Coordinates of C-alpha atoms in Angstrom, one line a residue:
M228 CA 0.0 0.0 0.0
K229 CA 2.9 2.3 0.9
N230 CA 4.4 1.8 -2.6
I231 CA 1.1 2.6 -4.3
V232 CA 0.9 5.8 -2.4
S233 CA 4.5 6.7 -3.2
R234 CA 3.9 6.2 -7.0
L235 CA 0.7 8.2 -6.8
F236 CA 2.4 11.0 -5.0
A237 CA 5.3 11.0 -7.6
G238 CA 2.7 11.2 -10.4
L239 CA 1.0 14.1 -8.8
M240 CA 4.3 15.9 -8.4
L241 CA 5.0 15.4 -12.1
V242 CA 1.7 16.8 -13.1
F243 CA 2.3 19.8 -10.8
A244 CA 5.8 20.3 -12.4
C245 CA 4.3 20.2 -15.9
V246 CA 1.7 22.8 -15.0
C247 CA 4.5 25.0 -13.6
M248 CA 6.7 24.5 -16.7
W249 CA 4.2 25.7 -19.4
G250 CA 1.9 22.7 -19.1
C251 CA 4.5 20.2 -20.4
S252 CA 3.8 21.4 -23.9
D253 CA 6.2 22.7 -26.5
R254 CA 6.2 26.3 -27.6
V255 CA 6.1 26.4 -31.4
E256 CA 6.5 29.6 -33.5
F257 CA 6.0 29.6 -37.3
K258 CA 6.9 32.6 -39.4
W259 CA 6.9 33.3 -43.2
S260 CA 9.8 35.5 -44.5
D261 CA 8.9 38.9 -46.1
G262 CA 10.6 38.2 -49.4
R263 CA 11.1 35.4 -51.9
G264 CA 14.1 33.5 -53.1
T265 CA 15.9 33.8 -56.4
P266 CA 13.7 32.4 -59.2
L267 CA 14.8 29.2 -61.0
I268 CA 13.8 28.2 -64.5
A269 CA 11.2 25.5 -64.9
G270 CA 11.1 25.5 -68.7
F271 CA 10.4 27.3 -72.0
I272 CA 7.2 28.2 -73.7
D273 CA 8.8 29.2 -77.0
D274 CA 12.0 30.9 -78.2
S275 CA 11.2 34.1 -76.3
L276 CA 9.2 33.1 -73.2
V277 CA 10.5 31.3 -70.1
V278 CA 8.7 30.0 -67.0
A279 CA 10.4 30.5 -63.7
Y280 CA 9.4 29.6 -60.2
D281 CA 10.2 30.9 -56.7
C282 CA 9.0 30.4 -53.2
R283 CA 8.7 32.2 -49.8
G284 CA 10.9 31.0 -47.0
W285 CA 9.7 30.0 -43.6
L286 CA 11.2 29.3 -40.2
E287 CA 9.7 27.2 -37.4
T288 CA 11.2 27.2 -33.9
T289 CA 10.3 24.8 -31.2
E290 CA 11.1 25.3 -27.5
T291 CA 10.4 22.2 -25.5
W292 CA 9.0 22.2 -21.9
N293 CA 12.3 20.7 -20.6
G294 CA 14.5 23.4 -22.1
G295 CA 15.3 22.0 -25.5
Y296 CA 15.3 24.1 -28.7
S297 CA 15.2 23.3 -32.4
E298 CA 14.7 25.1 -35.8
D299 CA 13.3 23.9 -39.1
E300 CA 13.3 25.9 -42.3
S301 CA 12.3 25.6 -45.9
C302 CA 10.0 27.4 -48.3
G303 CA 6.5 27.2 -49.8
H304 CA 3.8 29.5 -51.3
D305 CA 5.4 28.5 -54.6
R306 CA 4.8 30.9 -57.5
L307 CA 5.2 30.6 -61.3
L308 CA 6.2 33.5 -63.5
V309 CA 6.3 34.1 -67.2
Y310 CA 9.1 36.3 -68.6
N311 CA 10.4 37.4 -72.0
Y312 CA 14.0 36.3 -71.9
R313 CA 14.9 38.2 -75.1
V314 CA 14.5 41.6 -73.7
Q315 CA 14.7 43.4 -70.3
E316 CA 11.2 44.3 -69.2
E317 CA 9.9 45.8 -66.0
G318 CA 8.9 42.5 -64.6
P319 CA 7.1 39.2 -65.4
R320 CA 4.4 39.3 -68.0
W321 CA 2.3 37.1 -65.7
S322 CA 2.6 35.5 -62.3
D323 CA 0.5 33.8 -59.8
S324 CA 1.0 32.0 -56.5
L325 CA -0.3 28.5 -56.9
T326 CA -0.6 27.0 -53.4
N327 CA -0.7 28.2 -49.8
E328 CA 1.3 25.2 -48.7
R329 CA 4.6 25.3 -46.7
G330 CA 6.4 22.5 -48.6
G331 CA 7.1 21.5 -52.1
Y332 CA 8.0 24.0 -54.7
R333 CA 10.4 22.7 -57.5
W334 CA 8.6 22.7 -60.8
F335 CA 9.3 20.8 -64.1
Q336 CA 8.0 21.1 -67.6
L337 CA 5.6 18.4 -68.9
T338 CA 4.5 19.9 -72.3
D339 CA 4.8 23.2 -74.1
S340 CA 2.2 24.8 -71.8
I341 CA 1.9 22.4 -68.8
F342 CA 4.2 22.2 -65.7
W343 CA 4.2 19.8 -62.8
R344 CA 5.7 19.1 -59.4
W345 CA 5.4 16.4 -56.8
E346 CA 2.7 16.9 -54.2
E347 CA 3.9 14.3 -51.8
K348 CA 3.1 11.0 -53.6
N349 CA 0.8 12.7 -56.2
I350 CA 1.4 15.2 -59.0
L351 CA 0.4 18.9 -59.1
L352 CA -0.3 20.1 -62.6
W353 CA -0.4 23.7 -63.8
K354 CA -1.4 24.9 -67.2
I355 CA -0.6 28.5 -68.1
G356 CA -3.4 30.8 -67.2
E357 CA -5.3 28.1 -65.3
T358 CA -5.6 26.9 -61.7
A359 CA -3.2 24.2 -60.5
H360 CA -4.8 20.9 -59.7
E361 CA -3.7 17.6 -58.1
M362 CA -3.6 14.4 -60.0
K363 CA -3.8 11.3 -57.8
I364 CA -1.2 8.7 -58.7
S365 CA -1.1 4.9 -58.2
R366 CA 2.1 3.0 -58.8
K367 CA 2.9 -0.4 -60.0
N368 CA 6.0 -2.3 -61.2
K369 CA 6.0 -4.4 -64.3
G370 CA 9.0 -6.8 -64.5
C371 CA 11.3 -4.8 -62.3
S372 CA 12.0 -3.5 -58.8
H373 CA 14.1 -0.8 -57.2
S374 CA 12.1 2.2 -58.6
S375 CA 14.0 5.4 -58.9
K376 CA 13.1 9.0 -58.2
I377 CA 11.3 10.8 -61.1
E378 CA 12.4 14.3 -62.1
R379 CA 11.7 14.3 -65.9
I380 CA 8.4 13.6 -67.6
H381 CA 8.0 14.0 -71.3
Q382 CA 5.4 13.2 -74.0
W383 CA 5.6 9.6 -75.1
L384 CA 3.9 7.0 -77.3
D385 CA 0.2 6.2 -77.4
G386 CA -0.8 9.4 -75.6
T387 CA 1.3 8.5 -72.4
F388 CA 4.3 10.2 -70.8
I389 CA 7.7 8.8 -70.2
A390 CA 9.0 9.4 -66.7
L391 CA 12.8 9.4 -66.1
G392 CA 15.0 10.0 -63.2
G393 CA 17.3 7.0 -62.7
N394 CA 19.7 5.3 -65.1
L395 CA 18.2 4.1 -68.5
S396 CA 21.0 1.5 -68.6
A397 CA 20.5 0.2 -65.0
G398 CA 21.1 -3.5 -64.8
E399 CA 19.7 -6.6 -63.1
D400 CA 16.1 -6.1 -62.2
S401 CA 16.2 -2.3 -61.5
C402 CA 13.5 -0.3 -63.2
Q403 CA 15.0 1.8 -66.0
Y404 CA 12.0 4.1 -66.7
A405 CA 8.3 4.6 -66.1
V406 CA 5.2 5.3 -68.1
L407 CA 2.6 7.7 -66.8
D408 CA -1.0 7.3 -68.0
T409 CA -2.8 10.5 -67.1
I410 CA -6.2 9.0 -67.9
S411 CA -5.9 6.3 -65.3
G412 CA -3.5 8.1 -63.1
T413 CA -1.1 5.2 -63.1
L414 CA 2.7 5.3 -63.0
T415 CA 4.1 2.0 -64.3
Y416 CA 7.8 1.3 -63.7
K417 CA 9.4 -0.9 -66.4
R418 CA 12.6 -2.2 -68.0
L419 CA 13.2 -1.4 -71.7
D420 CA 12.0 -4.1 -74.2
K421 CA 14.0 -5.0 -77.3
N422 CA 12.4 -2.3 -79.4
L423 CA 13.5 0.4 -76.9
E424 CA 16.9 -0.8 -75.8
W425 CA 18.6 1.7 -78.0
I426 CA 17.5 4.6 -75.9
K427 CA 20.0 3.5 -73.2
E428 CA 22.5 5.6 -75.1
C429 CA 20.4 8.8 -74.8
D430 CA 20.8 11.6 -72.4
D431 CA 17.1 12.4 -72.8
V432 CA 14.1 11.1 -74.9
R433 CA 10.6 12.1 -75.8
A434 CA 8.1 11.3 -78.6
W435 CA 6.4 13.2 -81.3
G436 CA 3.5 11.1 -82.5
D437 CA 4.8 7.6 -83.2
D438 CA 8.5 8.7 -83.4
V439 CA 11.0 8.5 -80.5
Y440 CA 13.5 11.4 -80.4
C441 CA 16.8 11.1 -78.6
L442 CA 19.4 13.7 -77.6
K443 CA 22.8 12.1 -77.2
R444 CA 26.2 13.6 -76.3
D445 CA 29.1 12.4 -78.4
G446 CA 32.1 13.5 -76.3
L447 CA 32.0 16.9 -74.7
D448 CA 31.3 19.1 -77.7
F449 CA 29.2 17.0 -80.2
L450 CA 25.5 16.6 -79.9
R451 CA 23.4 14.2 -82.0
L452 CA 19.7 14.0 -82.6
L453 CA 18.4 10.5 -83.2
V454 CA 14.9 9.6 -84.3
N455 CA 13.9 5.9 -84.1
Y456 CA 17.6 5.0 -83.7
K457 CA 18.6 6.8 -86.9
N458 CA 21.0 9.7 -86.7
M459 CA 19.1 12.7 -88.2
D460 CA 21.2 15.7 -87.2
S461 CA 24.2 16.9 -85.2
I462 CA 25.7 20.1 -84.0
L463 CA 29.1 21.1 -82.6
V464 CA 28.9 23.0 -79.3
D465 CA 31.8 24.9 -77.8
S466 CA 33.2 23.5 -74.5
I467 CA 31.9 25.6 -71.6
S468 CA 31.6 25.0 -67.9
F469 CA 28.2 24.2 -66.4
W470 CA 28.6 26.2 -63.2
D471 CA 25.5 28.2 -64.2
S472 CA 23.3 25.1 -64.3
L473 CA 22.9 25.2 -60.5
T474 CA 21.7 28.8 -60.7
I475 CA 19.1 28.1 -63.3
S476 CA 18.2 24.6 -62.2
L477 CA 18.3 23.0 -65.6
A478 CA 19.7 19.6 -66.4
P479 CA 22.8 19.8 -68.7
L480 CA 20.9 18.1 -71.5
S481 CA 17.1 17.8 -71.4
F482 CA 14.0 18.4 -73.4
Y483 CA 11.8 21.3 -72.3
G484 CA 8.8 21.0 -74.6
N485 CA 10.3 21.3 -78.0
M486 CA 13.3 23.2 -76.6
F487 CA 16.5 21.7 -75.1
Y488 CA 19.4 23.1 -73.1
W489 CA 23.0 22.3 -73.8
A490 CA 24.9 25.3 -72.6
Y491 CA 22.7 27.2 -75.0
V492 CA 18.9 27.1 -75.5
N493 CA 17.9 25.6 -78.9
S494 CA 14.9 23.7 -80.2
V495 CA 13.9 20.7 -82.3
D496 CA 11.9 21.0 -85.5
S497 CA 9.8 17.8 -85.3
E498 CA 8.6 18.1 -88.9
K499 CA 12.0 18.3 -90.4
R500 CA 13.6 16.2 -87.7
K501 CA 16.4 18.8 -87.4
I502 CA 17.9 20.9 -84.6
K503 CA 17.0 24.6 -84.9
L504 CA 19.7 26.9 -83.8
N505 CA 17.8 30.2 -84.1
P506 CA 17.1 30.7 -80.3
N507 CA 20.8 29.9 -79.4
I508 CA 20.7 31.9 -76.2
R509 CA 22.8 31.4 -73.0
P510 CA 20.7 31.4 -69.9
L511 CA 23.1 33.8 -68.3
S512 CA 22.1 36.4 -70.8
F513 CA 18.5 36.3 -69.4
P514 CA 17.4 39.4 -67.5
S515 CA 18.5 39.3 -63.9
F516 CA 15.4 38.1 -62.2
G517 CA 16.4 39.3 -58.8
E518 CA 16.7 42.9 -59.9
F519 CA 13.1 43.4 -60.7
I520 CA 11.0 40.8 -58.8
D521 CA 9.3 43.1 -56.4
E522 CA 6.0 43.0 -54.6
K523 CA 5.5 46.6 -55.7
K524 CA 5.4 45.5 -59.3
K525 CA 1.9 44.1 -58.6
V526 CA 2.8 40.5 -59.0
I527 CA 0.2 38.3 -57.4
S528 CA 1.4 36.8 -54.1
Y529 CA 0.1 35.4 -50.8

């Protein structure tokens, strides 16, 4: 009986201590920053318009009842902006904040006018001039395992989209790519069959109609365009460093709609199956986004 009373007394003293020390609850403070980070490029609409994204930083501090302290920070309230990268203008031609969430902000290009990002396990889609909406995704593996993270999705065969992120030449039973069916909302991870094994050589691939287009580096300076495994065109690109790729958040060689980036911005003529050099612009020659992104410019923001 004495032990029971002692334990009960100890419990009461703990309750009393908790009441004295802020009720044993943590003190959490969350604050959004006043400004936004430097915009990064998500993709290209055409040879003069670019889509960039930025986000608003936040800081969360936690003081625990027993004297502990921790901080967590990231950004959210992501925003997409449309700029003319040929000329210096007063600001973006259009911008809009897309979500009021505190996490997730990196955007990628899906088609000429549609952009996407991960929304936890689902995909958030945004079409220029419209409201972003979430697409629920179910996943399955077909003849492979060890699925990789997806960071590129391009138009593919039979109205589907090819999803890339890992290594197209991954061996054993690892998944080499995935196919996204937007009608069923299914992402199917696969290994390449014999008809598609040739795209292992590609740095990036996409389809126009029934034709598969491949961008392939040949050494540091030579770039080839293959269509259905046939060499259709090639260009020589001067050797340059890719230190700027971190600033603009573009893969060294990737499709962005019908545009592609390899130190310079160029495009593919899908009718002639040729590389078009007419844009031929270095991203570093774009207007300095940080100089004129300003809430006073009447951009829409939370």
